[in-house]
Short mmCIF file of C-alpha atoms in Angstrom, two decimals:
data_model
loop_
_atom_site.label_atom_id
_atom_site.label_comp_id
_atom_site.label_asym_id
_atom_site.label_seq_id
_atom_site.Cartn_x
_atom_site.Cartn_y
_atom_site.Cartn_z
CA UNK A 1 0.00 0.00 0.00
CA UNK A 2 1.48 3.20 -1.13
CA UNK A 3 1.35 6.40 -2.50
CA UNK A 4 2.21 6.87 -6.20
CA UNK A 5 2.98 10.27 -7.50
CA UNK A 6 2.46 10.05 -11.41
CA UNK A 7 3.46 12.78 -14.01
CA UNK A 8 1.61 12.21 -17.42
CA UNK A 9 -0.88 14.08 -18.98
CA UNK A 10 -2.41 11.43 -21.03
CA UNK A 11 -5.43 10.05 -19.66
CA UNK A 12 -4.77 6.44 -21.13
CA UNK A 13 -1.79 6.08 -19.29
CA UNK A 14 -3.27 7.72 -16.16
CA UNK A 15 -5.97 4.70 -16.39
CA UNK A 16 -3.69 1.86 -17.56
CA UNK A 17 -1.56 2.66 -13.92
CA UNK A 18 -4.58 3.06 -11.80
CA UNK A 19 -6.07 -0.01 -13.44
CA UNK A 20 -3.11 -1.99 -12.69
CA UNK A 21 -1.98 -0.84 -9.34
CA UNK A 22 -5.34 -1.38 -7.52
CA UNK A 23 -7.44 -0.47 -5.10
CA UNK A 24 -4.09 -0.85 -2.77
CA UNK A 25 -2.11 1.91 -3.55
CA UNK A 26 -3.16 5.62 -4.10
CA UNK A 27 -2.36 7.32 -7.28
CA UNK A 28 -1.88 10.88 -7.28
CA UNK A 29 -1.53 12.52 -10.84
CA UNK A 30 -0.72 16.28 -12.57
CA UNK A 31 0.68 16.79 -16.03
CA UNK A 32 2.53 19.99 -14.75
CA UNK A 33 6.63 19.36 -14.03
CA UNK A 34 6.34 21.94 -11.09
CA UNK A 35 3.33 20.52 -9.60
CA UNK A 36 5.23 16.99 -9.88
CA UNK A 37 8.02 17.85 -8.07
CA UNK A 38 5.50 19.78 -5.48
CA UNK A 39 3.83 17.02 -5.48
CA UNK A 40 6.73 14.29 -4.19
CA UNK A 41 8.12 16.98 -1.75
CA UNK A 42 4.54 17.93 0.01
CA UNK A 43 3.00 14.40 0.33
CA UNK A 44 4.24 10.87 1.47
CA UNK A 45 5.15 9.26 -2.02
CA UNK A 46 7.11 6.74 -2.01
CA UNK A 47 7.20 6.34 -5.83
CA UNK A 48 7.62 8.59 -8.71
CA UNK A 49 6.13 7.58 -11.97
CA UNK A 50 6.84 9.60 -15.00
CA UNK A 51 5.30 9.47 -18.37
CA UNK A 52 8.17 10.29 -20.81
CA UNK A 53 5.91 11.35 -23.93
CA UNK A 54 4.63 13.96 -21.29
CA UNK A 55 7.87 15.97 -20.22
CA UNK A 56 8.94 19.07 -22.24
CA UNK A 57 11.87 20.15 -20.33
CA UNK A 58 14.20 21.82 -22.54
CA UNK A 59 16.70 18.77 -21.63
CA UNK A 60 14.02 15.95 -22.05
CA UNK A 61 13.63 13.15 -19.98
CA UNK A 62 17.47 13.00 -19.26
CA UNK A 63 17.16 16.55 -17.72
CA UNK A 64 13.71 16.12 -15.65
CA UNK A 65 15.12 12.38 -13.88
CA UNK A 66 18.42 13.98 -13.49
CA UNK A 67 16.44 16.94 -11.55
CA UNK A 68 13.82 14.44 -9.92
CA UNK A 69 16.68 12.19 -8.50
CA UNK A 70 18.89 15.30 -7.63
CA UNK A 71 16.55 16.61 -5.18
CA UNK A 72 14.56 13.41 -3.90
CA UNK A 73 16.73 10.35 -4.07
CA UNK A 74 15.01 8.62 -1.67
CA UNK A 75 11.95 8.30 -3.91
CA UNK A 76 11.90 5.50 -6.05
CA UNK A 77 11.58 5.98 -9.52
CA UNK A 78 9.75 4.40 -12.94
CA UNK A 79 10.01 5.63 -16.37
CA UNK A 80 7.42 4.95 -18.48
CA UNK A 81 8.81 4.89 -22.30
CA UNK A 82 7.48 4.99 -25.36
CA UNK A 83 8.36 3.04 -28.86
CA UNK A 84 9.55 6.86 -30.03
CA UNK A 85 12.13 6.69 -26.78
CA UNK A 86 15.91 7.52 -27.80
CA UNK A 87 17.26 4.09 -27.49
CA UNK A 88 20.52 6.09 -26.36
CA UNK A 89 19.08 8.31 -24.04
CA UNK A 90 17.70 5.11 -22.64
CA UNK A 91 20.87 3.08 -22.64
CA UNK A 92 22.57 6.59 -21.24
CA UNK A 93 20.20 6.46 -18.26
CA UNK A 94 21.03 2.83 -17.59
CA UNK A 95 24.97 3.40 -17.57
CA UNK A 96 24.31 6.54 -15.15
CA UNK A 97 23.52 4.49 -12.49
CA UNK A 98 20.21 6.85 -11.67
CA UNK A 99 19.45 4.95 -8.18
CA UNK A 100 16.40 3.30 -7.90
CA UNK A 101 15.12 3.89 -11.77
CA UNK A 102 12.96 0.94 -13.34
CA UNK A 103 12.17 1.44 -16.91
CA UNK A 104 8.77 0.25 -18.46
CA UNK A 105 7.25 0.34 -22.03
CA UNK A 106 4.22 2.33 -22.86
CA UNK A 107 2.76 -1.62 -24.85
CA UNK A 108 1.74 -3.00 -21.53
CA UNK A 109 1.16 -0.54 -18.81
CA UNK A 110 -1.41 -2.73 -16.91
CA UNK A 111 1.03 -5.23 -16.09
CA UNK A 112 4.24 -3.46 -16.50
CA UNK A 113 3.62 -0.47 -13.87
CA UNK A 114 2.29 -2.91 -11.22
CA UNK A 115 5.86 -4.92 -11.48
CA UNK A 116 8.29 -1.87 -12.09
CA UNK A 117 6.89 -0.60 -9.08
CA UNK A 118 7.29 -3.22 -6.71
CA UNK A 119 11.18 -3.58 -7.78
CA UNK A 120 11.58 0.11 -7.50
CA UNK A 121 9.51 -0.59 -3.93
CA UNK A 122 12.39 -3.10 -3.25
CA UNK A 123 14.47 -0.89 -1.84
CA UNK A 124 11.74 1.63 0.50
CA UNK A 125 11.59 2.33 3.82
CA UNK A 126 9.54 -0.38 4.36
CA UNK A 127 11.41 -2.60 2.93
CA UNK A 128 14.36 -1.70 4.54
CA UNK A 129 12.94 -1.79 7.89
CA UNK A 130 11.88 -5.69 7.53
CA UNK A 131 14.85 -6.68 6.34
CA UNK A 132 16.70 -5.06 9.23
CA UNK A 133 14.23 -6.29 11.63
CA UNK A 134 12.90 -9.55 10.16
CA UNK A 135 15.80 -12.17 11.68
CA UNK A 136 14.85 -10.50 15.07
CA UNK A 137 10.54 -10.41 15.32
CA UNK A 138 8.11 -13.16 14.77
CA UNK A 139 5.88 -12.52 11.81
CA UNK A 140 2.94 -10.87 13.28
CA UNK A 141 4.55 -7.92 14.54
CA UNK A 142 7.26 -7.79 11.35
CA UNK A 143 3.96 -7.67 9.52
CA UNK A 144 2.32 -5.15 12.32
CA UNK A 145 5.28 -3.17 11.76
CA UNK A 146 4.97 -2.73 8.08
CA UNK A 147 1.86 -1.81 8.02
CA UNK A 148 2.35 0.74 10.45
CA UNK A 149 5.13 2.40 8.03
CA UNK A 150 2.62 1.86 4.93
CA UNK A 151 -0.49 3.42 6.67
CA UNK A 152 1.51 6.65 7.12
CA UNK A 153 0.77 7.37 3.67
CA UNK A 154 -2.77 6.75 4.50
CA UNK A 155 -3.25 8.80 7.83
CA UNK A 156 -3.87 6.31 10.31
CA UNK A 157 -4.59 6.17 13.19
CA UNK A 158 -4.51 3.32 16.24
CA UNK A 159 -7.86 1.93 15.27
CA UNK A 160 -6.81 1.91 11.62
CA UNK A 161 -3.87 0.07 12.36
CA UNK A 162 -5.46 -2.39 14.63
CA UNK A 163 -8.14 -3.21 12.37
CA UNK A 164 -5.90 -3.80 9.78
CA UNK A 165 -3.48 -6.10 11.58
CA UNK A 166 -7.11 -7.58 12.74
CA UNK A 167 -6.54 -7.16 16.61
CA UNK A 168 -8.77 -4.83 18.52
CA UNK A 169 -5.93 -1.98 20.37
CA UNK A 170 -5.38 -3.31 23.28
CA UNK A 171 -4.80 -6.95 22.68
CA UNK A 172 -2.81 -5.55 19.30
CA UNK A 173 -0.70 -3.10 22.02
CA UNK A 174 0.12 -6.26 24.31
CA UNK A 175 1.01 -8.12 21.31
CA UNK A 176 3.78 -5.56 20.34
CA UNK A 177 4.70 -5.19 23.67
CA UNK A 178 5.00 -8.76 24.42
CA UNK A 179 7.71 -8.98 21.08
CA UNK A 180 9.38 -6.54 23.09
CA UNK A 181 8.14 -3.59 20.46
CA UNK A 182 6.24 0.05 21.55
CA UNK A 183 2.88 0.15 21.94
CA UNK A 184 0.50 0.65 18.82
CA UNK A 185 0.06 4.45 19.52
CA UNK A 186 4.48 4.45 19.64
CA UNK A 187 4.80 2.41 16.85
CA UNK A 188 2.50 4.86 14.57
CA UNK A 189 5.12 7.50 16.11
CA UNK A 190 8.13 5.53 15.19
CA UNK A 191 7.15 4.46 11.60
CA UNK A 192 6.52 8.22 10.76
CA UNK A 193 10.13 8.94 12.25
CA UNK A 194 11.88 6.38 10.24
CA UNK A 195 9.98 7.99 6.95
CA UNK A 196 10.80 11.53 8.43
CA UNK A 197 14.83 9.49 8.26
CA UNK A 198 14.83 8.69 4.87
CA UNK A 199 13.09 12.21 3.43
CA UNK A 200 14.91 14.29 5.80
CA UNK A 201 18.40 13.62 3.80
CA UNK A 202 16.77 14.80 0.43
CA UNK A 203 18.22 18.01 -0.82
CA UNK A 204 14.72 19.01 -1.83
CA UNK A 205 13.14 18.71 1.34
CA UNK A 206 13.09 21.06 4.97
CA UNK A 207 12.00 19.83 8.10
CA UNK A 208 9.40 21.82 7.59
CA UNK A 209 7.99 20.00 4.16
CA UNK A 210 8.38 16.44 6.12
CA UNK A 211 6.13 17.87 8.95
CA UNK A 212 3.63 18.64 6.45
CA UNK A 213 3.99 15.25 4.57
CA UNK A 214 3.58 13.55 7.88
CA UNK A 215 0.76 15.65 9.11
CA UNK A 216 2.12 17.07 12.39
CA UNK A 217 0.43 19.82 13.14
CA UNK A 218 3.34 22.42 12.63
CA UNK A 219 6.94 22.10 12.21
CA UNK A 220 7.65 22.41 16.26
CA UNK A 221 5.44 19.70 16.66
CA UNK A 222 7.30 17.33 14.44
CA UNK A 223 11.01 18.41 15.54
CA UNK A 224 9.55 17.65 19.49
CA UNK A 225 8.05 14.43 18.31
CA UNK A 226 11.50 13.70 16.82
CA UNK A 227 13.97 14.98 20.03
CA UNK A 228 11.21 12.93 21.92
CA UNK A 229 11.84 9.60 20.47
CA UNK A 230 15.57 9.70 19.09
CA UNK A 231 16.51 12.62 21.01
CA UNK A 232 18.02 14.88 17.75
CA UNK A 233 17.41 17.28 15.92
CA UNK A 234 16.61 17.17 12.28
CA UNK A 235 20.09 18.87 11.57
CA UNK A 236 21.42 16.23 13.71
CA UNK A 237 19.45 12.92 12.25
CA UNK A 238 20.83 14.38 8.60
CA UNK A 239 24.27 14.33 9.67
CA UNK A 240 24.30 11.11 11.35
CA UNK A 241 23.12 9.24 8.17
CA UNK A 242 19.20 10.18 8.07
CA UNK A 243 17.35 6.82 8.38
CA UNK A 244 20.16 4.71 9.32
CA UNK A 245 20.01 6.81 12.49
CA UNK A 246 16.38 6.70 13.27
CA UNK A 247 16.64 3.02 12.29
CA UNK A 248 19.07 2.19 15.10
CA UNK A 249 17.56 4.67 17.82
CA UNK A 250 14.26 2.59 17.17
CA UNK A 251 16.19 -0.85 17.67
CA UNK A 252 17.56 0.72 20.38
CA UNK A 253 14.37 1.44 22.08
CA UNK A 254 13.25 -2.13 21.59
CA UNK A 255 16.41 -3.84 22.55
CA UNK A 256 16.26 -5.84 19.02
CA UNK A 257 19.94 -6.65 18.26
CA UNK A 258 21.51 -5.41 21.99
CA UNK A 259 22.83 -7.80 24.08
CA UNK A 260 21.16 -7.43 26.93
CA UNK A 261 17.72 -6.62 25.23
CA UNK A 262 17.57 -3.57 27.27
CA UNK A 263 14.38 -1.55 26.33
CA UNK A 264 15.18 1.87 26.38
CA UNK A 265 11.80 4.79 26.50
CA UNK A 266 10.55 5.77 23.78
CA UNK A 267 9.43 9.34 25.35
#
């Protein structure tokens, strides 16, 4: 379940994605570059999809990923392209090493998107997070954790999270706990940190745009929320390595990979 930012101003293609992605994942479109990059900087995407046959920057497609990746890296990225593509600027792209791109032809967007997405997905902060954590939790709360970092794209809320992990939120609370994980209310907290990690080290982004894209109520509220649980700073979660630091304060706090277990508070 995520959120897809998608730049194409051709209403086939807009319906081949949403027809393939699903009911799952939001899709969140605008034919206007500016609006685009808006767009991925002011709301919790985790994936870019551009429509090559849609971009007129002066320096084509080349130009707009180059600027894309440049300011959000973290954001994974898929290239639609069509039969007309430059197969150099294509091949260019590949030997450039653009982190994270996935390229897909315009014959079979249906399928194609759906796939190209979940590769690009590979490597989110969801991802991520289960692999880090996976060797160390049972299923249910790998699975509880997940979803937790998945429904911050989709607001929720304790009850949301509960329901969705199918526990009512108290027994779902004693279940984290008794994996040695924050409560349900924490863990909501903690997954929107370890996003806040990741988008935090983009060039294109302020502390003040990841408040917004994480809903805190104002950018004080988000920086207290952050010295609360890993006890930094934004300034000082980008220079320690952005989500590899909120990653380890959070294993911290559980005592998953310390020798002693030692649970540490979480505010």
């Amino acid at each position: 379940m995520s959120l897809i930012a998608l730049y194409t101003g051709n209403p086939d293609v807009d319906g081949a994605v949403r027809a393939g992605l699903g009911e799952r994942n939001v899709v969140a479109r605008t034919a206007s570059w500016a609006r685009f990059l808006h767009l991925v900087r002011e709301r919790p995407a985790t994936c870019a999809v551009v429509d090559e046959g849609t971009v007129r920057s002066p320096s084509g497609a080349e130009g707009a990923l180059a600027e894309l990746r440049t300011a959000f890296p973290s954001v994974a990225v898929v290239l639609i392209s069509g039969p007309q593509s430059d197969p150099f600027m294509l091949l260019r792209l590949g030997r450039a090493g653009i982190d994270g791109l996935v390229l897909v032809g315009t014959d079979d967007v249906t399928r194609a998107v759906p796939e190209a997405v979940a590769r690009a997905l590979a490597r989110g902060t969801e991802a991520l997070v289960a692999r880090a954590l996976g060797s160390y939790l049972p299923a249910r709360s790998c699975r509880a954790v997940r979803l937790a970092l998945e429904g911050v794209q989709r607001s929720w809320r304790t009850a949301d999270l509960a329901r969705q992990v199918g526990y009512s939120r108290p027994h779902l609370s004693w279940r984290l706990r008794s994996d040695g994980l924050p409560s349900a209310g924490h863990l909501l907290v903690w997954a929107r940190l370890l996003h806040a990690g990741r988008w935090l080290t983009d060039p294109g982004r302020s502390a003040e745009s990841v408040s917004r894209q994480l809903e805190y109520s104002s950018g004080a509220a988000f920086r207290r929320a952050l010295r609360n649980y890993t006890g930094a700073t934004p300034t000082r979660v980008t220079a320690e390595g952005g989500f590899r630091f909120v990653l380890e304060q959070f294993r911290r706090c559980c005592g998953i990979g310390q020798p002693a277990r030692k649970r540490l508070s979480v505010a």
